Tab-separated table of C-alpha atoms in Angstrom:
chain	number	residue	atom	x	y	z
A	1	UNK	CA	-22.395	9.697	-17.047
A	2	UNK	CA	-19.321	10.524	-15.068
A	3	UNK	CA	-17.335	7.564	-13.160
A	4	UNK	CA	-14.431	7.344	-10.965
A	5	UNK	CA	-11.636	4.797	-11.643
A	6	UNK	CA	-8.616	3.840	-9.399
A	7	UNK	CA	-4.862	4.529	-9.974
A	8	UNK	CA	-3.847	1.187	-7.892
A	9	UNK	CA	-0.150	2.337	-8.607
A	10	UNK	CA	-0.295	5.942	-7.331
A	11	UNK	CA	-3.226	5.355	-4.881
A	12	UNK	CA	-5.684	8.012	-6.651
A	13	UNK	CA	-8.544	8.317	-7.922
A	14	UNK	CA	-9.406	9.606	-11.382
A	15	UNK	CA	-12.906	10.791	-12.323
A	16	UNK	CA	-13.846	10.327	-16.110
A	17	UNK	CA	-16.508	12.840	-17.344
A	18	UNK	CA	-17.240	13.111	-21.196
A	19	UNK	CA	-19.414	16.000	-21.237
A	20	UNK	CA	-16.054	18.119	-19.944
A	21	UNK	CA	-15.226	18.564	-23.624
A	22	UNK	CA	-18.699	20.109	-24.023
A	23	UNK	CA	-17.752	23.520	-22.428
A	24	UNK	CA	-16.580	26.816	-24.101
A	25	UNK	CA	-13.564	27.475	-24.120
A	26	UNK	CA	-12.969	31.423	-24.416
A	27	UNK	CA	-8.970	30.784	-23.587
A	28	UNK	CA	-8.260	28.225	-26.588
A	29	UNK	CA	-5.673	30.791	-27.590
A	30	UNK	CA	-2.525	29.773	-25.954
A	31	UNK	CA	0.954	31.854	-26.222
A	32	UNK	CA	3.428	29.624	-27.467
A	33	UNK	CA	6.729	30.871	-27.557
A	34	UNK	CA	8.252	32.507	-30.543
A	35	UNK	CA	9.803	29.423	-32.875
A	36	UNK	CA	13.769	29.338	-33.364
A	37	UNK	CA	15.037	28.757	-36.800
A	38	UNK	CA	18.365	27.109	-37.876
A	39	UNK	CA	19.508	30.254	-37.722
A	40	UNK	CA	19.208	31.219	-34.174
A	41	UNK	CA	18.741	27.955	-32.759
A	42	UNK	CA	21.565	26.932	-30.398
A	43	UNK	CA	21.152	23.399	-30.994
A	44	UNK	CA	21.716	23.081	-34.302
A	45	UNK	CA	25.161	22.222	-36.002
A	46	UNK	CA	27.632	24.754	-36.261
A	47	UNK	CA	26.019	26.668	-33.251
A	48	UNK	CA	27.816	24.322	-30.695
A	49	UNK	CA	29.625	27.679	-29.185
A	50	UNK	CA	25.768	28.525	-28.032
A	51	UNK	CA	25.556	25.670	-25.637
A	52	UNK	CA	27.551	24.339	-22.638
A	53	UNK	CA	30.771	22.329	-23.992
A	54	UNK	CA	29.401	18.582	-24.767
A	55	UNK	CA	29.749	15.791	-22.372
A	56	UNK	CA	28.836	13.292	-24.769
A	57	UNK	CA	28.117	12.736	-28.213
A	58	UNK	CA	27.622	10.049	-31.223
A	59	UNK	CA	29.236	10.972	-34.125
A	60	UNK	CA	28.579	10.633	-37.765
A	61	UNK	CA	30.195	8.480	-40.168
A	62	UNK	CA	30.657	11.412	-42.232
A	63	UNK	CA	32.280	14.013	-40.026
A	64	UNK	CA	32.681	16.183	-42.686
A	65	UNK	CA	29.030	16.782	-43.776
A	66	UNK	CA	27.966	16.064	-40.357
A	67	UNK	CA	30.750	15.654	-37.067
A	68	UNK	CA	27.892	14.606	-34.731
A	69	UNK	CA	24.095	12.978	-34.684
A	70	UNK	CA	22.987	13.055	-30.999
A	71	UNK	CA	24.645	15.378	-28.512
A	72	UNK	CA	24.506	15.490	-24.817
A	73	UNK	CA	25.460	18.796	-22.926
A	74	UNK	CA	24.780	20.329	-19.630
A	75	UNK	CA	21.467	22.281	-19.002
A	76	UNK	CA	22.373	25.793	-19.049
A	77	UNK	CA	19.660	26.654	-16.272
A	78	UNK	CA	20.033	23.406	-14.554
A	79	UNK	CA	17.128	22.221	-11.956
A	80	UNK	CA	19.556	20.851	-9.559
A	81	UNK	CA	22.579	21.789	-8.053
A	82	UNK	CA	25.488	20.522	-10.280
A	83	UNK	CA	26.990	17.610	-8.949
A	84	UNK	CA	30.015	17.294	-6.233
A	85	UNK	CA	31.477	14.659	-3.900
A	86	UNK	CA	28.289	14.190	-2.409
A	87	UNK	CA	28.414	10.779	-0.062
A	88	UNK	CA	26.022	9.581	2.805
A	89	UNK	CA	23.011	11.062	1.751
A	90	UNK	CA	19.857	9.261	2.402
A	91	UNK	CA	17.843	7.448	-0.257
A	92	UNK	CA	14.950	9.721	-0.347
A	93	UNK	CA	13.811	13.286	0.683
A	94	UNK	CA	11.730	11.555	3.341
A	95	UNK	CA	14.351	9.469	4.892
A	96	UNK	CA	15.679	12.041	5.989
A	97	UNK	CA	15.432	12.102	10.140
A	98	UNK	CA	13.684	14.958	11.816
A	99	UNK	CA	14.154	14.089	15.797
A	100	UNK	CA	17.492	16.149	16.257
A	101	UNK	CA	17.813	19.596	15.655
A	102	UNK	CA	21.587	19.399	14.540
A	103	UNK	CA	22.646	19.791	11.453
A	104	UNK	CA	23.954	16.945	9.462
A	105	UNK	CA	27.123	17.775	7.361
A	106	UNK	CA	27.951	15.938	3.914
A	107	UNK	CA	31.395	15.274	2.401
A	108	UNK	CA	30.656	18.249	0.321
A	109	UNK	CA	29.913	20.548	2.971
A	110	UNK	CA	26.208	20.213	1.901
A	111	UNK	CA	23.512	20.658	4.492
A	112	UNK	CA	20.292	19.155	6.421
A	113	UNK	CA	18.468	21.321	8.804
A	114	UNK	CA	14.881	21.120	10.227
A	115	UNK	CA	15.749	24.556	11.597
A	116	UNK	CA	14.225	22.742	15.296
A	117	UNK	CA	10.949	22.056	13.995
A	118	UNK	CA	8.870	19.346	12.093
A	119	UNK	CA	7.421	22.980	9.998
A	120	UNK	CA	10.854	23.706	8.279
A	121	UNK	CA	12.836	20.448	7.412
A	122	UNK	CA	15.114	21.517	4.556
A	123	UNK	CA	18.469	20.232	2.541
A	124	UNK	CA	20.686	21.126	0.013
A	125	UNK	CA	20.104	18.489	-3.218
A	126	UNK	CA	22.343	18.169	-5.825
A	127	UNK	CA	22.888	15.686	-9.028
A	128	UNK	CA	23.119	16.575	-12.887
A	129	UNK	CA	20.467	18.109	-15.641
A	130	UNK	CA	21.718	17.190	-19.111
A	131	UNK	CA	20.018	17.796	-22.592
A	132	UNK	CA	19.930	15.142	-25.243
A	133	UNK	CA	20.005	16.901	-28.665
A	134	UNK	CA	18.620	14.739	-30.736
A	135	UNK	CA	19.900	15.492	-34.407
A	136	UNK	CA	21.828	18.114	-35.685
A	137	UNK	CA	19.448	19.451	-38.106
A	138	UNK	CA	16.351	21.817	-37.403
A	139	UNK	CA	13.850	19.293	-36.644
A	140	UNK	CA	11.046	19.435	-34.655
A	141	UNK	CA	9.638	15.888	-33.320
A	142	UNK	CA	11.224	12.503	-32.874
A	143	UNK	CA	8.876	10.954	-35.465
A	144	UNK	CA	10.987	13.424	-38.323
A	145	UNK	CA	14.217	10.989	-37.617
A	146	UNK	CA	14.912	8.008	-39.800
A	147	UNK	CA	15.108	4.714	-37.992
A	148	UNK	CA	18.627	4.657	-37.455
A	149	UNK	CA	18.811	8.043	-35.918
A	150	UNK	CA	16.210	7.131	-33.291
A	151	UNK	CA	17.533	4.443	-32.424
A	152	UNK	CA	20.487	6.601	-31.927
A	153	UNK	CA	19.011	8.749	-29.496
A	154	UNK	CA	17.711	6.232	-27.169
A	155	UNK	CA	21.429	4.440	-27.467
A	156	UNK	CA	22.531	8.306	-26.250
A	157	UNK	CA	19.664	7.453	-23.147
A	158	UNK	CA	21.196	4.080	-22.263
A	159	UNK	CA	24.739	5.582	-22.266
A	160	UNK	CA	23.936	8.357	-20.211
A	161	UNK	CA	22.234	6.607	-17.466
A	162	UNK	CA	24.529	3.786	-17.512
A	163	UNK	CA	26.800	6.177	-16.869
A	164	UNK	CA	25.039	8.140	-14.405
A	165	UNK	CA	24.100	4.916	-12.006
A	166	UNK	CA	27.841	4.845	-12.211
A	167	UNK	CA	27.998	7.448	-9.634
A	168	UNK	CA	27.903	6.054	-5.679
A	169	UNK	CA	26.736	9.574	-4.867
A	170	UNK	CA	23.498	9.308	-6.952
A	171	UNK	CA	20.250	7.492	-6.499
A	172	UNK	CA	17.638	8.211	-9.103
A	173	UNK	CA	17.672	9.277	-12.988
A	174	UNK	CA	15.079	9.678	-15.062
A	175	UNK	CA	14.625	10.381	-18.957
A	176	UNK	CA	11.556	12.819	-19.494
A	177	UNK	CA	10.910	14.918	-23.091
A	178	UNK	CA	8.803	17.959	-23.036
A	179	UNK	CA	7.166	19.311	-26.445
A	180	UNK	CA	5.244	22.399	-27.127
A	181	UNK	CA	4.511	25.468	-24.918
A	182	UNK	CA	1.868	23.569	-22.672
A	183	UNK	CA	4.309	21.037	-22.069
A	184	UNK	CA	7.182	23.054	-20.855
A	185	UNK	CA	8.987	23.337	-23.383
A	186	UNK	CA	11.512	26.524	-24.348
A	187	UNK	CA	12.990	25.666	-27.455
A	188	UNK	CA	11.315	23.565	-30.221
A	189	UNK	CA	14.715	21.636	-31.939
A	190	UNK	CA	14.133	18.032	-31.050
A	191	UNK	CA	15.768	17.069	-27.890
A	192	UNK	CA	15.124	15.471	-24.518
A	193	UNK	CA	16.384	15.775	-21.329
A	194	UNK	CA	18.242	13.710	-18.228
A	195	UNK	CA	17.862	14.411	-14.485
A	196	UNK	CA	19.964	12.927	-11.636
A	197	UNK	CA	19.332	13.244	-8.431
A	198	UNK	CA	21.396	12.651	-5.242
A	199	UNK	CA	17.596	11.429	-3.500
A	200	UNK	CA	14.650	9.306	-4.848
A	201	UNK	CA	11.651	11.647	-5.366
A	202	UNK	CA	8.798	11.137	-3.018
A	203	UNK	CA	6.336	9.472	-5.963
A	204	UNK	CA	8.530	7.593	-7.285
A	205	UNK	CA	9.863	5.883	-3.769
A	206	UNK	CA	5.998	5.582	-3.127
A	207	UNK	CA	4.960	3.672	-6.724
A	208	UNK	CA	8.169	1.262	-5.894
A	209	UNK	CA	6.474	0.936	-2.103
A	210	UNK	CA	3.162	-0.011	-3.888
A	211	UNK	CA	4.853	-2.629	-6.064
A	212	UNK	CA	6.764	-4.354	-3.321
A	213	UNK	CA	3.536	-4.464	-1.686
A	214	UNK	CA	1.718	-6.012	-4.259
A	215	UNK	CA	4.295	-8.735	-4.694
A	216	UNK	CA	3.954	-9.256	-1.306
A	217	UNK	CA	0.476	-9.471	-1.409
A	218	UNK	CA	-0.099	-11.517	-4.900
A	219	UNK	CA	3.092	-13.431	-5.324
A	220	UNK	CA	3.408	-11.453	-9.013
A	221	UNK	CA	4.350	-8.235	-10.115
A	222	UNK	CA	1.990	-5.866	-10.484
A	223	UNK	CA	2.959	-5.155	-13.822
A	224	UNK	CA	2.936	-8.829	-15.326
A	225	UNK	CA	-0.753	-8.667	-13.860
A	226	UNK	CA	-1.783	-5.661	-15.395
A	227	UNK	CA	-0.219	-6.517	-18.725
A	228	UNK	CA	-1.676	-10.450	-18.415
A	229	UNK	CA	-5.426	-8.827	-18.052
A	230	UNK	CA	-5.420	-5.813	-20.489
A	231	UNK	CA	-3.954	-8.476	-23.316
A	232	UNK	CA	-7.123	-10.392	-22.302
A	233	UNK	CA	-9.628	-7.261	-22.300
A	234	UNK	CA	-7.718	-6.088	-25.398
A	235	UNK	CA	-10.271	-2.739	-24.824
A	236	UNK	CA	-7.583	-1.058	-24.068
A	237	UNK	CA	-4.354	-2.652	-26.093
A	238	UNK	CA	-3.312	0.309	-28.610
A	239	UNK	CA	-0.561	-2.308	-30.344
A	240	UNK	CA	1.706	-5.249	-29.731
A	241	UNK	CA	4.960	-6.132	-30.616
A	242	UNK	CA	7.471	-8.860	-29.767
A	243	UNK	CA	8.980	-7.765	-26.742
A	244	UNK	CA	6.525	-4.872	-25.710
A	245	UNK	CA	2.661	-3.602	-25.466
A	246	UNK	CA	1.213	0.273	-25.279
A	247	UNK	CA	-2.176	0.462	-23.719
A	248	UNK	CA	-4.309	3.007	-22.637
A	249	UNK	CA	-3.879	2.801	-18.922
A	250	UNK	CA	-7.308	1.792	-17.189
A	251	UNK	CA	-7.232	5.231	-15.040
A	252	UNK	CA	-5.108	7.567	-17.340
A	253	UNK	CA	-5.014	10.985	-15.513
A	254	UNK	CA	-4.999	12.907	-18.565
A	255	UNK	CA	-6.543	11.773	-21.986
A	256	UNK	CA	-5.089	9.997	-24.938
A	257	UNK	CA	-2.285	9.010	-21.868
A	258	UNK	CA	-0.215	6.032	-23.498
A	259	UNK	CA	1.824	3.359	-21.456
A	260	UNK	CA	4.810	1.171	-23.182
A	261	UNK	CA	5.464	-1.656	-21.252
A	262	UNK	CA	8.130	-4.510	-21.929
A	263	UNK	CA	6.590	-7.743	-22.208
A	264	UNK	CA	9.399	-9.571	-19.308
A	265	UNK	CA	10.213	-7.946	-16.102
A	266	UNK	CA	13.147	-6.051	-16.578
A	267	UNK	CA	13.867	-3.260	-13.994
A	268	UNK	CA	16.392	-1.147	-15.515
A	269	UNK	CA	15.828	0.031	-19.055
A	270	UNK	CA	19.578	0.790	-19.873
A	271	UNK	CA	20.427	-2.447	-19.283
A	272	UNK	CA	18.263	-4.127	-21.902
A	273	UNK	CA	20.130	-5.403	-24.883
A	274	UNK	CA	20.707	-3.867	-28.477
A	275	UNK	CA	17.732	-5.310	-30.345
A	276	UNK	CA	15.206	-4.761	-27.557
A	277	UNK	CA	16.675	-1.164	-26.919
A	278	UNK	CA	16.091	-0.852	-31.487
A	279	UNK	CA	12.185	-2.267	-31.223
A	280	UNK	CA	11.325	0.387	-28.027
A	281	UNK	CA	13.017	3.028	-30.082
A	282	UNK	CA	11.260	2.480	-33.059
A	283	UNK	CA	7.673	1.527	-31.275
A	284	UNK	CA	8.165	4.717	-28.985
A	285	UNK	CA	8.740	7.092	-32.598
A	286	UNK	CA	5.758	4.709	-34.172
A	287	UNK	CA	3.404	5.680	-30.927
A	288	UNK	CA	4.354	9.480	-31.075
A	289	UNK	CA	3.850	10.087	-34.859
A	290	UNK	CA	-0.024	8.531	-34.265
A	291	UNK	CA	-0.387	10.974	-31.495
A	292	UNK	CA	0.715	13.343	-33.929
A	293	UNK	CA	-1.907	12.445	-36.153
A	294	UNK	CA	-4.766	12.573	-33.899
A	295	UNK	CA	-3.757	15.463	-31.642
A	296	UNK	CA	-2.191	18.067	-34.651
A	297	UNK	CA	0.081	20.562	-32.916
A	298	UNK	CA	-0.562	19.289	-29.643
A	299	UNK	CA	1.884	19.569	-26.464
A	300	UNK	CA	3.147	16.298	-24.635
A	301	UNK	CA	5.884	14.667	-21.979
A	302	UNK	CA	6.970	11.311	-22.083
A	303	UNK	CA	8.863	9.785	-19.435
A	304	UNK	CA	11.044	7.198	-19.047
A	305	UNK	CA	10.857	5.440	-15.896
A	306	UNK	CA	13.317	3.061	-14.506
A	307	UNK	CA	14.617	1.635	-11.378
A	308	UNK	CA	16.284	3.874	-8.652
A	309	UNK	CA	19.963	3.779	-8.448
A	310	UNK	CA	19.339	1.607	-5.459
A	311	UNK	CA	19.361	-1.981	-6.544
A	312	UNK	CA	16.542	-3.479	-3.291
A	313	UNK	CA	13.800	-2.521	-5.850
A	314	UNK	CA	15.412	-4.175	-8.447
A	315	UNK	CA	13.163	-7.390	-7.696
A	316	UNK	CA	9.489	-5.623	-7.839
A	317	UNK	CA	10.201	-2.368	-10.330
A	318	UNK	CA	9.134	-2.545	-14.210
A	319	UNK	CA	10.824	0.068	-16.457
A	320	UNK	CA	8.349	1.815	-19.138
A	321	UNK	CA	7.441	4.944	-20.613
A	322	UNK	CA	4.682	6.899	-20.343
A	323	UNK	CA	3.470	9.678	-22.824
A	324	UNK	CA	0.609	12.055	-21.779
A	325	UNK	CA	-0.785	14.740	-24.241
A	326	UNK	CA	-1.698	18.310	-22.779
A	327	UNK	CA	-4.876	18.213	-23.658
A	328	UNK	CA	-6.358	19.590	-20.545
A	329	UNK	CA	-5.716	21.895	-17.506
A	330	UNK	CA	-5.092	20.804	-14.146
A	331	UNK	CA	-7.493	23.209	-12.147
A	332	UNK	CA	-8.551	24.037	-8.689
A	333	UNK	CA	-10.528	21.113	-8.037
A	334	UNK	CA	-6.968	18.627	-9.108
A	335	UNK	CA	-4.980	20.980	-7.018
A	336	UNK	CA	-7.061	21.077	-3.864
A	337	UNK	CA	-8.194	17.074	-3.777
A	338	UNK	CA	-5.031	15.201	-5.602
A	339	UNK	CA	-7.703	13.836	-8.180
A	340	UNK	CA	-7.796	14.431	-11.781
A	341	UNK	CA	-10.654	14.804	-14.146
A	342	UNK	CA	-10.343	13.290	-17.392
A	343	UNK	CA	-12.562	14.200	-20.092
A	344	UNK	CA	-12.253	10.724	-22.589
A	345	UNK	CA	-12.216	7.593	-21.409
A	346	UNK	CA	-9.311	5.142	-22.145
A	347	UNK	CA	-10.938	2.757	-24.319
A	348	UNK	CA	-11.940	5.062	-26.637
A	349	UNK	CA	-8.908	6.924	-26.848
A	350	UNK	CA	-7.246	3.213	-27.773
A	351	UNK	CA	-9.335	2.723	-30.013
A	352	UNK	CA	-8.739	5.694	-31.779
A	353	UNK	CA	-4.950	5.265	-31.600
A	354	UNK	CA	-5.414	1.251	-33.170
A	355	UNK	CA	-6.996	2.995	-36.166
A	356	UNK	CA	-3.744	5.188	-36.586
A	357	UNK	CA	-1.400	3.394	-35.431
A	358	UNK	CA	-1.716	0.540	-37.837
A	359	UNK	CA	-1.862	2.850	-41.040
A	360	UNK	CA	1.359	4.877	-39.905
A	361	UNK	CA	4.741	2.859	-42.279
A	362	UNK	CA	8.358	3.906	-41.221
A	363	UNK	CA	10.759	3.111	-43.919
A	364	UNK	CA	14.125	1.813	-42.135
């Protein structure tokens, strides 16, 4: 029997509907892209030439064998314009005011124009796209790295949006990863990548809206709530450790959707401490080789959300990550009414991922 299940955080609805797996499939074959080798693959040592010159980087103790572990570069096809001396902006794309038809000039000579109507608002946007290379050899997931090299790479993370919130100009950064074909993904070396933005996206201004609100409302954070009554439940709990918990959120939006949450309110992941920063690394590597397990060969995104560069949300905002398999399509129906149909429900998908997750041991 199908249900429908509330996102209270995005305001949607998600319907859940087992017998969706039922249905043939006569377009399983997908078209992945051709796989590089350490050959022709530009992120691998001694191909540095191949890529944009580094911006950042964490070097080996061995320089010889090895001068570098986790590089940073500019995206070569970047998403947003790169970066200038952008000042004045506004906070988000829909602060932006749409009563005078004037044009409002930046420091930068960037532009906003609604072109005199409410039909044809438009701006110039700028920030920085980087790529987080995440070992120099020919790897191709996070769970191949040894514990000290993970923890590595989210180190690289911190450093990079430290670095970034650094910048009066910007006011939103976000760490995402993209693996396989279905998941956007155009090379298959191990790396993730870093987007700055001169604006707050839409959603993500919303979702920090919706947890001011229910602070407002409750008195707590909507986070400690949800973490206080799914530790209770425990239906949904996937694993615990000291500082953090992964559920299976209670209306994922795509299946076998995983949610790492720190234990404390803490806005602003880069700002956690070394130890803390060690445990999410490991627990995040830990949560992706069980996925692996489960879901052989299958596409995924994580993302790394944490506060806006903005520190007013700094009081209601929770930093986590989120990891969503591709296991399904978004279709017509998702794209015409905003609401997703997920074929497994969340308990069972947790309860799937306890099983593996407890038999998976990472040597440090």
């Amino acid at each position: 029997m199908s249900e429908t299940r509330y996102d209270w955080l995005a305001d949607r609805w998600v319907i859940f509907a087992p017998k969706r797996n039922l249905r043939p499939d006569e377009y399983a074959a997908s078209f992945p892209i051709e796989p590089t080798n350490s050959e022709n693959c530009p992120f691998c040592a001694g191909h540095e030439a191949s890529t944009p010159a580094e911006v950042f980087s964490l070097p080996s103790r061995n320089r010889r064998k090895k001068p570098w572990l986790v590089r940073v570069v500019p995206n070569k096809y970047p998403a947003l314009q790169r970066l200038r001396n952008v000042q004045g902006l506004p906070l988000a794309l829909n602060e932006v005011s749409i009563e005078s038809s004037d044009d409002t000039a930046t420091d930068d000579n960037e532009t906003l124009t609604n072109e005199d109507s409410i039909l044809f608002c438009r701006r110039q946007i700028s920030g920085a796209h980087e790529v987080i290379i995440e070992t120099p050899d020919h790897k191709s997931s996070m769970s191949q790295l040894d514990s000290s090299h993970v923890c590595l790479v989210f180190e690289a993370f911190r450093q990079r949006l430290n670095y970034w919130r650094a910048h009066n100009a910007l006011h939103y950064a976000v760490i995402f990863k993209n693996v396989g074909y279905d998941a956007g993904a155009s090379l298959v070396h191990t790396h993730s990548q870093l987007i700055a933005a001169n604006f707050v996206p839409p959603d993500v201004l919303r979702s920090c809206q919706r947890m001011q609100q229910y602070r407002e409302t409750y008195s707590r954070g909507y986070f400690n709530d949800l973490i206080d009554h799914e530790l209770a439940s425990g239906d949904r709990i996937i694993t615990t450790t000291s500082n953090f918990v992964v559920v299976s959120p209670f209306a994922s939006h795509l299946p076998y959707t995983v949610l790492i949450l720190p234990k404390t309110p803490s806005a602003r992941f880069e700002e956690i401490n070394d130890k803390m920063a060690d445990e999410f690394a490991l627990l995040t590597r830990q949560v992706i080789r069980s996925l692996e397990t489960i879901l052989p060969g299958t596409a995924y995104n994580f993302v790394l959300h944490t506060s806006p560069f903005h520190d007013y949300w700094d009081t209601v905002f929770h930093w986590r990550m989120e990891l969503f398999p591709r296991l399904t399509r978004v279709a017509g129906f998702e794209w015409g009414s905003d609401c997703f149909i997920n074929p497994i429900l969340p308990e069972d998908a947790a309860e799937r991922m306890r099983q593996e997750i407890g038999k998976l041991q990472f040597a440090v």
